[in-house]
CSV table of N, CA and C in Angstrom, one decimal:
chain,number,residue,atom,x,y,z
A,182,MET,N,-35.0,-29.9,7.9
A,182,MET,CA,-33.7,-29.2,7.8
A,182,MET,C,-33.9,-27.8,7.2
A,183,LYS,N,-34.9,-27.6,6.3
A,183,LYS,CA,-35.0,-26.3,5.7
A,183,LYS,C,-35.6,-25.3,6.8
A,184,LYS,N,-36.3,-25.8,7.8
A,184,LYS,CA,-36.8,-24.9,8.8
A,184,LYS,C,-35.8,-24.6,9.9
A,185,ALA,N,-34.8,-25.5,10.0
A,185,ALA,CA,-33.8,-25.4,11.0
A,185,ALA,C,-32.8,-24.2,10.7
A,186,ILE,N,-32.5,-24.0,9.5
A,186,ILE,CA,-31.6,-22.9,9.1
A,186,ILE,C,-32.1,-21.6,9.4
A,187,PRO,N,-33.4,-21.2,9.0
A,187,PRO,CA,-33.8,-19.9,9.4
A,187,PRO,C,-33.9,-19.7,10.9
A,188,VAL,N,-34.3,-20.7,11.7
A,188,VAL,CA,-34.4,-20.6,13.1
A,188,VAL,C,-33.0,-20.4,13.7
A,189,PHE,N,-32.0,-21.1,13.2
A,189,PHE,CA,-30.7,-21.0,13.6
A,189,PHE,C,-30.2,-19.5,13.4
A,190,MET,N,-30.5,-19.0,12.2
A,190,MET,CA,-30.1,-17.6,11.8
A,190,MET,C,-30.7,-16.6,12.8
A,191,ILE,N,-32.0,-16.8,13.1
A,191,ILE,CA,-32.7,-15.8,14.0
A,191,ILE,C,-32.1,-15.9,15.3
A,192,LEU,N,-31.8,-17.1,15.9
A,192,LEU,CA,-31.2,-17.2,17.2
A,192,LEU,C,-29.8,-16.6,17.2
A,193,PHE,N,-29.0,-16.9,16.1
A,193,PHE,CA,-27.6,-16.4,16.0
A,193,PHE,C,-27.6,-14.8,16.1
A,194,PHE,N,-28.5,-14.2,15.3
A,194,PHE,CA,-28.5,-12.7,15.3
A,194,PHE,C,-29.1,-12.1,16.5
A,195,ALA,N,-30.0,-12.8,17.1
A,195,ALA,CA,-30.6,-12.3,18.4
A,195,ALA,C,-29.6,-12.3,19.5
A,196,PHE,N,-28.8,-13.4,19.6
A,196,PHE,CA,-27.8,-13.4,20.7
A,196,PHE,C,-26.5,-12.6,20.3
A,197,SER,N,-26.3,-12.3,19.1
A,197,SER,CA,-25.1,-11.5,18.7
A,197,SER,C,-25.4,-10.0,18.9
A,198,LEU,N,-26.6,-9.5,19.1
A,198,LEU,CA,-26.9,-8.1,19.4
A,198,LEU,C,-26.3,-7.7,20.7
A,199,PRO,N,-25.9,-6.5,20.9
A,199,PRO,CA,-25.4,-6.1,22.2
A,199,PRO,C,-26.5,-6.1,23.2
A,200,LEU,N,-26.1,-6.5,24.4
A,200,LEU,CA,-27.1,-6.6,25.5
A,200,LEU,C,-27.3,-5.2,26.2
A,201,HIS,N,-26.3,-4.3,26.0
A,201,HIS,CA,-26.4,-3.0,26.7
A,201,HIS,C,-26.1,-1.9,25.6
A,202,ALA,N,-26.5,-0.7,25.9
A,202,ALA,CA,-26.3,0.4,25.0
A,202,ALA,C,-24.9,1.0,25.1
A,203,ASP,N,-24.2,0.8,26.2
A,203,ASP,CA,-22.9,1.4,26.4
A,203,ASP,C,-21.9,0.7,25.4
A,204,GLU,N,-21.1,1.5,24.7
A,204,GLU,CA,-20.2,0.9,23.8
A,204,GLU,C,-18.8,1.2,24.3
A,205,ILE,N,-17.9,0.2,24.2
A,205,ILE,CA,-16.5,0.4,24.7
A,205,ILE,C,-15.8,1.3,23.7
A,206,VAL,N,-15.2,2.4,24.1
A,206,VAL,CA,-14.5,3.4,23.3
A,206,VAL,C,-13.0,3.0,23.3
A,207,LYS,N,-12.5,2.7,22.1
A,207,LYS,CA,-11.1,2.3,22.0
A,207,LYS,C,-10.3,3.6,21.9
A,208,THR,N,-9.1,3.5,22.6
A,208,THR,CA,-8.1,4.6,22.6
A,208,THR,C,-6.8,4.0,22.3
A,209,GLY,N,-5.9,4.9,21.9
A,209,GLY,CA,-4.5,4.5,21.6
A,209,GLY,C,-4.3,3.8,20.3
A,210,ILE,N,-3.4,2.8,20.3
A,210,ILE,CA,-3.1,2.0,19.1
A,210,ILE,C,-3.7,0.6,19.3
A,211,ASN,N,-4.4,0.1,18.3
A,211,ASN,CA,-5.0,-1.2,18.3
A,211,ASN,C,-4.4,-1.9,17.1
A,212,VAL,N,-3.9,-3.1,17.3
A,212,VAL,CA,-3.3,-3.9,16.2
A,212,VAL,C,-4.1,-5.2,16.1
A,213,GLY,N,-4.4,-5.6,14.8
A,213,GLY,CA,-5.1,-6.8,14.5
A,213,GLY,C,-4.3,-7.7,13.6
A,214,PRO,N,-3.4,-8.5,14.1
A,214,PRO,CA,-2.6,-9.4,13.2
A,214,PRO,C,-3.3,-10.7,12.9
A,215,LEU,N,-3.0,-11.2,11.7
A,215,LEU,CA,-3.5,-12.4,11.2
A,215,LEU,C,-2.5,-13.2,10.4
A,216,PRO,N,-2.5,-14.5,10.4
A,216,PRO,CA,-1.6,-15.3,9.5
A,216,PRO,C,-2.3,-15.4,8.1
A,217,SER,N,-1.5,-15.5,7.1
A,217,SER,CA,-2.0,-15.7,5.8
A,217,SER,C,-1.6,-17.0,5.2
A,218,VAL,N,-2.5,-17.9,5.0
A,218,VAL,CA,-2.2,-19.3,4.5
A,218,VAL,C,-3.2,-19.6,3.4
A,219,ALA,N,-2.7,-20.1,2.3
A,219,ALA,CA,-3.5,-20.4,1.2
A,219,ALA,C,-2.8,-21.4,0.3
A,220,TYR,N,-3.5,-22.1,-0.6
A,220,TYR,CA,-2.9,-22.9,-1.6
A,220,TYR,C,-3.6,-22.7,-3.0
A,221,ASN,N,-2.8,-22.6,-4.0
A,221,ASN,CA,-3.2,-22.5,-5.4
A,221,ASN,C,-2.3,-23.3,-6.3
A,222,THR,N,-2.9,-24.0,-7.2
A,222,THR,CA,-2.1,-24.9,-8.0
A,222,THR,C,-1.1,-24.1,-8.9
A,223,ASP,N,-1.4,-22.9,-9.3
A,223,ASP,CA,-0.5,-22.1,-10.1
A,223,ASP,C,0.7,-21.5,-9.3
A,224,THR,N,0.4,-21.0,-8.1
A,224,THR,CA,1.5,-20.4,-7.3
A,224,THR,C,2.0,-21.2,-6.2
A,225,GLY,N,1.3,-22.3,-5.8
A,225,GLY,CA,1.8,-23.2,-4.8
A,225,GLY,C,1.2,-22.7,-3.4
A,226,PHE,N,1.9,-23.2,-2.4
A,226,PHE,CA,1.5,-22.9,-1.0
A,226,PHE,C,1.9,-21.5,-0.6
A,227,GLN,N,1.0,-20.7,-0.1
A,227,GLN,CA,1.2,-19.3,0.3
A,227,GLN,C,1.3,-19.2,1.8
A,228,TYR,N,2.2,-18.5,2.3
A,228,TYR,CA,2.4,-18.2,3.7
A,228,TYR,C,2.8,-16.8,4.0
A,229,GLY,N,2.3,-16.2,5.1
A,229,GLY,CA,2.7,-14.9,5.4
A,229,GLY,C,1.9,-14.3,6.5
A,230,LEU,N,2.0,-13.0,6.7
A,230,LEU,CA,1.3,-12.3,7.8
A,230,LEU,C,0.7,-11.0,7.3
A,231,LEU,N,-0.4,-10.6,8.0
A,231,LEU,CA,-0.9,-9.3,7.7
A,231,LEU,C,-1.4,-8.7,9.0
A,232,ALA,N,-1.5,-7.3,9.0
A,232,ALA,CA,-1.9,-6.6,10.2
A,232,ALA,C,-2.6,-5.3,9.8
A,233,ASN,N,-3.6,-5.0,10.6
A,233,ASN,CA,-4.3,-3.7,10.4
A,233,ASN,C,-4.1,-2.9,11.7
A,234,ILE,N,-3.4,-1.8,11.6
A,234,ILE,CA,-3.1,-1.0,12.8
A,234,ILE,C,-3.9,0.3,12.8
A,235,PHE,N,-4.6,0.5,13.9
A,235,PHE,CA,-5.4,1.7,14.0
A,235,PHE,C,-4.9,2.6,15.1
A,236,PHE,N,-4.9,3.9,14.9
A,236,PHE,CA,-4.5,4.9,16.0
A,236,PHE,C,-5.8,5.7,16.2
A,237,TYR,N,-6.4,5.5,17.4
A,237,TYR,CA,-7.6,6.2,17.8
A,237,TYR,C,-7.3,7.4,18.7
A,238,GLY,N,-6.1,7.7,19.1
A,238,GLY,CA,-5.8,8.8,20.0
A,238,GLY,C,-6.5,8.7,21.3
A,239,ASP,N,-7.2,9.7,21.7
A,239,ASP,CA,-7.9,9.7,23.0
A,239,ASP,C,-9.3,9.1,22.9
A,240,GLY,N,-9.7,8.7,21.7
A,240,GLY,CA,-11.0,8.1,21.5
A,240,GLY,C,-12.2,9.0,21.2
A,241,ALA,N,-11.9,10.3,21.1
A,241,ALA,CA,-12.9,11.3,20.9
A,241,ALA,C,-13.7,11.2,19.6
A,242,ILE,N,-13.1,10.6,18.6
A,242,ILE,CA,-13.8,10.4,17.3
A,242,ILE,C,-14.1,9.0,17.0
A,243,TYR,N,-14.0,8.1,18.0
A,243,TYR,CA,-14.3,6.7,17.8
A,243,TYR,C,-15.8,6.5,17.4
A,244,PRO,N,-16.2,5.7,16.4
A,244,PRO,CA,-15.4,4.6,15.8
A,244,PRO,C,-14.6,5.0,14.6
A,245,LYS,N,-14.5,6.3,14.3
A,245,LYS,CA,-13.5,6.7,13.3
A,245,LYS,C,-12.1,6.7,13.9
A,246,TYR,N,-11.1,6.8,13.1
A,246,TYR,CA,-9.7,6.7,13.5
A,246,TYR,C,-8.9,7.9,13.0
A,247,TYR,N,-7.8,8.1,13.7
A,247,TYR,CA,-6.9,9.2,13.2
A,247,TYR,C,-6.0,8.7,12.1
A,248,HIS,N,-5.4,7.5,12.3
A,248,HIS,CA,-4.5,6.9,11.3
A,248,HIS,C,-4.8,5.4,11.2
A,249,ASN,N,-4.6,4.9,10.0
A,249,ASN,CA,-4.8,3.5,9.7
A,249,ASN,C,-3.6,3.0,8.9
A,250,VAL,N,-2.9,2.0,9.3
A,250,VAL,CA,-1.8,1.4,8.5
A,250,VAL,C,-2.1,-0.1,8.3
A,251,TYR,N,-2.1,-0.6,7.1
A,251,TYR,CA,-2.3,-2.0,6.8
A,251,TYR,C,-1.0,-2.5,6.2
A,252,VAL,N,-0.5,-3.6,6.8
A,252,VAL,CA,0.8,-4.2,6.4
A,252,VAL,C,0.6,-5.6,6.1
A,253,GLU,N,1.1,-6.0,4.9
A,253,GLU,CA,1.0,-7.4,4.5
A,253,GLU,C,2.3,-7.9,3.9
A,254,TRP,N,2.7,-9.1,4.2
A,254,TRP,CA,3.8,-9.8,3.6
A,254,TRP,C,3.5,-11.2,3.4
A,255,ASN,N,3.7,-11.7,2.2
A,255,ASN,CA,3.5,-13.2,1.9
A,255,ASN,C,4.4,-13.6,0.8
A,256,ARG,N,4.6,-14.9,0.8
A,256,ARG,CA,5.4,-15.6,-0.2
A,256,ARG,C,4.8,-16.9,-0.6
A,257,THR,N,5.1,-17.4,-1.8
A,257,THR,CA,4.6,-18.7,-2.2
A,257,THR,C,5.8,-19.6,-2.5
A,258,THR,N,5.5,-20.9,-2.5
A,258,THR,CA,6.6,-21.9,-2.7
A,258,THR,C,7.1,-21.9,-4.2
A,259,LYS,N,6.3,-21.3,-5.1
A,259,LYS,CA,6.8,-21.2,-6.5
A,259,LYS,C,7.4,-19.8,-6.8
A,260,GLY,N,7.7,-19.0,-5.8
A,260,GLY,CA,8.5,-17.8,-6.0
A,260,GLY,C,7.7,-16.5,-6.1
A,261,ALA,N,6.4,-16.5,-6.0
A,261,ALA,CA,5.6,-15.3,-6.0
A,261,ALA,C,5.6,-14.7,-4.6
A,262,GLY,N,5.3,-13.4,-4.5
A,262,GLY,CA,5.2,-12.8,-3.2
A,262,GLY,C,4.6,-11.4,-3.3
A,263,LEU,N,4.4,-10.9,-2.1
A,263,LEU,CA,3.8,-9.6,-1.9
A,263,LEU,C,4.3,-8.9,-0.6
A,264,ALA,N,4.8,-7.7,-0.8
A,264,ALA,CA,5.1,-6.9,0.4
A,264,ALA,C,4.4,-5.6,0.2
A,265,GLN,N,3.5,-5.2,1.1
A,265,GLN,CA,2.6,-4.1,0.9
A,265,GLN,C,2.4,-3.3,2.2
A,266,ILE,N,2.4,-2.0,2.1
A,266,ILE,CA,2.0,-1.1,3.2
A,266,ILE,C,1.0,-0.1,2.7
A,267,GLU,N,-0.1,0.0,3.3
A,267,GLU,CA,-1.1,1.0,3.0
A,267,GLU,C,-1.3,2.0,4.1
A,268,TYR,N,-1.5,3.3,3.8
A,268,TYR,CA,-1.8,4.3,4.9
A,268,TYR,C,-3.0,5.0,4.5
A,269,ASP,N,-3.8,5.4,5.6
A,269,ASP,CA,-5.1,6.1,5.3
A,269,ASP,C,-5.3,7.0,6.5
A,270,SER,N,-5.6,8.3,6.3
A,270,SER,CA,-5.9,9.3,7.3
A,270,SER,C,-6.6,10.5,6.8
A,271,GLU,N,-7.5,11.0,7.6
A,271,GLU,CA,-8.1,12.3,7.3
A,271,GLU,C,-7.4,13.4,8.0
A,272,TYR,N,-6.5,13.1,8.9
A,272,TYR,CA,-5.9,14.1,9.9
A,272,TYR,C,-4.5,14.4,9.7
A,273,LEU,N,-3.8,13.7,8.7
A,273,LEU,CA,-2.4,14.0,8.4
A,273,LEU,C,-2.3,15.4,7.9
A,274,ILE,N,-3.1,15.8,6.9
A,274,ILE,CA,-3.2,17.1,6.3
A,274,ILE,C,-4.6,17.5,6.5
A,275,PRO,N,-4.9,18.5,7.4
A,275,PRO,CA,-6.3,18.9,7.7
A,275,PRO,C,-7.1,19.2,6.4
A,276,GLY,N,-8.3,18.6,6.3
A,276,GLY,CA,-9.2,18.9,5.2
A,276,GLY,C,-8.9,18.0,4.0
A,277,ILE,N,-7.9,17.2,4.0
A,277,ILE,CA,-7.5,16.4,2.8
A,277,ILE,C,-7.3,14.9,3.3
A,278,ARG,N,-8.0,14.0,2.7
A,278,ARG,CA,-7.9,12.6,3.1
A,278,ARG,C,-6.6,12.1,2.3
A,279,VAL,N,-5.7,11.5,3.0
A,279,VAL,CA,-4.5,11.0,2.5
A,279,VAL,C,-4.5,9.4,2.5
A,280,THR,N,-4.4,8.9,1.3
A,280,THR,CA,-4.4,7.4,1.1
A,280,THR,C,-3.2,7.1,0.3
A,281,ALA,N,-2.3,6.2,0.8
A,281,ALA,CA,-1.1,5.9,0.1
A,281,ALA,C,-0.8,4.4,0.1
A,282,ASP,N,-0.2,3.9,-0.9
A,282,ASP,CA,0.1,2.4,-1.0
A,282,ASP,C,1.4,2.2,-1.5
A,283,LEU,N,2.2,1.4,-0.9
A,283,LEU,CA,3.6,1.1,-1.4
A,283,LEU,C,3.6,-0.4,-1.4
A,284,SER,N,3.8,-1.0,-2.7
A,284,SER,CA,3.7,-2.4,-2.8
A,284,SER,C,4.9,-2.9,-3.6
A,285,ASN,N,5.4,-4.1,-3.3
A,285,ASN,CA,6.4,-4.8,-4.1
A,285,ASN,C,5.7,-6.2,-4.4
A,286,ILE,N,5.4,-6.4,-5.7
A,286,ILE,CA,4.7,-7.6,-6.1
A,286,ILE,C,5.7,-8.4,-7.0
A,287,VAL,N,6.0,-9.6,-6.5
A,287,VAL,CA,6.8,-10.6,-7.3
A,287,VAL,C,5.9,-11.6,-7.9
A,288,GLN,N,5.8,-11.7,-9.2
A,288,GLN,CA,4.9,-12.7,-9.8
A,288,GLN,C,5.6,-13.5,-10.8
A,289,GLN,N,5.6,-14.8,-10.7
A,289,GLN,CA,6.4,-15.6,-11.7
A,289,GLN,C,5.6,-16.0,-12.9
A,290,THR,N,4.3,-15.8,-13.0
A,290,THR,CA,3.5,-16.3,-14.1
A,290,THR,C,2.8,-15.2,-14.8
A,291,TRP,N,3.4,-14.1,-15.1
A,291,TRP,CA,2.8,-13.0,-15.9
A,291,TRP,C,3.2,-13.0,-17.4
A,292,GLY,N,3.4,-14.2,-17.9
A,292,GLY,CA,3.8,-14.3,-19.3
A,292,GLY,C,2.6,-13.9,-20.2
A,293,PHE,N,2.9,-13.4,-21.4
A,293,PHE,CA,1.9,-13.0,-22.4
A,293,PHE,C,1.8,-14.0,-23.5
A,294,THR,N,0.7,-14.7,-23.7
A,294,THR,CA,0.6,-15.7,-24.7
A,294,THR,C,-0.8,-15.6,-25.3
A,295,VAL,N,-1.0,-16.0,-26.5
A,295,VAL,CA,-2.3,-16.0,-27.2
A,295,VAL,C,-2.9,-17.4,-26.9
A,296,LEU,N,-4.1,-17.6,-27.4
A,296,LEU,CA,-4.9,-18.8,-27.1
A,296,LEU,C,-4.2,-20.1,-27.6
A,297,THR,N,-3.3,-20.0,-28.5
A,297,THR,CA,-2.6,-21.2,-29.0
A,297,THR,C,-1.5,-21.6,-28.1
A,298,GLY,N,-1.1,-20.8,-27.1
A,298,GLY,CA,-0.1,-21.1,-26.2
A,298,GLY,C,1.3,-20.7,-26.6
A,299,ARG,N,1.4,-20.1,-27.8
A,299,ARG,CA,2.7,-19.6,-28.4
A,299,ARG,C,2.7,-18.1,-28.3
A,300,SER,N,3.8,-17.5,-28.4
A,300,SER,CA,3.9,-16.1,-28.3
A,300,SER,C,3.4,-15.5,-29.6
A,301,PRO,N,2.8,-14.2,-29.6
A,301,PRO,CA,2.2,-13.6,-30.7
A,301,PRO,C,3.2,-13.4,-31.9
A,302,SER,N,4.5,-13.3,-31.6
A,302,SER,CA,5.4,-13.0,-32.7
A,302,SER,C,5.6,-14.2,-33.6
A,303,THR,N,5.2,-15.4,-33.1
A,303,THR,CA,5.3,-16.6,-33.9
A,303,THR,C,4.0,-17.0,-34.5
A,304,THR,N,2.9,-16.5,-34.0
A,304,THR,CA,1.6,-16.9,-34.5
A,304,THR,C,0.9,-15.8,-35.4
A,305,LEU,N,1.3,-14.5,-35.2
A,305,LEU,CA,0.7,-13.5,-35.9
A,305,LEU,C,1.7,-12.8,-36.8
A,306,PRO,N,1.5,-12.9,-38.1
A,306,PRO,CA,2.5,-12.2,-39.0
A,306,PRO,C,2.5,-10.7,-38.8
A,307,GLY,N,3.7,-10.1,-38.8
A,307,GLY,CA,3.9,-8.7,-38.7
A,307,GLY,C,4.0,-8.2,-37.2
A,308,TRP,N,3.8,-9.0,-36.2
A,308,TRP,CA,3.9,-8.6,-34.8
A,308,TRP,C,5.3,-8.8,-34.4
A,309,THR,N,5.9,-7.8,-33.7
A,309,THR,CA,7.3,-7.9,-33.2
A,309,THR,C,7.3,-7.5,-31.8
A,310,ARG,N,8.4,-7.8,-31.1
A,310,ARG,CA,8.5,-7.5,-29.7
A,310,ARG,C,9.0,-6.0,-29.6
A,311,ASN,N,8.4,-5.3,-28.6
A,311,ASN,CA,8.8,-3.9,-28.4
A,311,ASN,C,9.9,-4.0,-27.2
A,312,PRO,N,11.1,-3.7,-27.5
A,312,PRO,CA,12.2,-3.9,-26.4
A,312,PRO,C,12.2,-2.7,-25.5
A,313,TRP,N,11.5,-1.6,-25.8
A,313,TRP,CA,11.6,-0.4,-24.9
A,313,TRP,C,10.4,-0.2,-24.0
A,314,ASP,N,9.4,-0.9,-24.2
A,314,ASP,CA,8.2,-0.8,-23.4
A,314,ASP,C,7.9,-2.1,-22.7
A,315,THR,N,8.0,-2.1,-21.3
A,315,THR,CA,7.8,-3.3,-20.6
A,315,THR,C,6.3,-3.6,-20.3
A,316,ARG,N,5.4,-2.6,-20.5
A,316,ARG,CA,4.0,-2.7,-20.3
A,316,ARG,C,3.3,-3.4,-21.5
A,317,THR,N,3.8,-3.1,-22.7
A,317,THR,CA,3.2,-3.7,-23.9
A,317,THR,C,4.2,-4.7,-24.4
A,318,ALA,N,3.8,-6.0,-24.4
A,318,ALA,CA,4.7,-7.1,-24.8
A,318,ALA,C,5.0,-7.1,-26.3
A,319,PHE,N,4.0,-6.8,-27.2
A,319,PHE,CA,4.2,-6.9,-28.6
A,319,PHE,C,3.5,-5.7,-29.3
A,320,ILE,N,4.0,-5.2,-30.4
A,320,ILE,CA,3.4,-4.1,-31.1
A,320,ILE,C,3.2,-4.6,-32.6
A,321,MET,N,2.3,-3.9,-33.2
A,321,MET,CA,2.1,-4.1,-34.7
A,321,MET,C,2.9,-3.1,-35.4
A,322,PRO,N,3.4,-3.5,-36.6
A,322,PRO,CA,4.2,-2.5,-37.4
A,322,PRO,C,3.3,-1.4,-38.0
């Protein structure tokens, strides 16, 4: 069995190599959609879609691309979710690579607790809740 795995790997890579030197040049818009399915005991069953959209134009710069858009949407049965759009291009503004991300993340389990499982205001004397700052849950006096 130990000898079969390397032999299998060599055969797999040998047959996966291209048989000819000519490469197909992609042009226009190419879309690669995929379903998103997962399970986690904390967030439950996840379902959604994602897609990677490439714009190659006339194919003059292939395998590079002019514009790339990544889109993802998913939800879980326990209420968490993600809606995300990413954009990447070197050609939107000449000479500057533009990368942008717009995300909406819904997470039901971002609570802040210490190792005892209770909030720090009840376990650490002098700690109080900061009502003005949503990034820092508790502050020291």
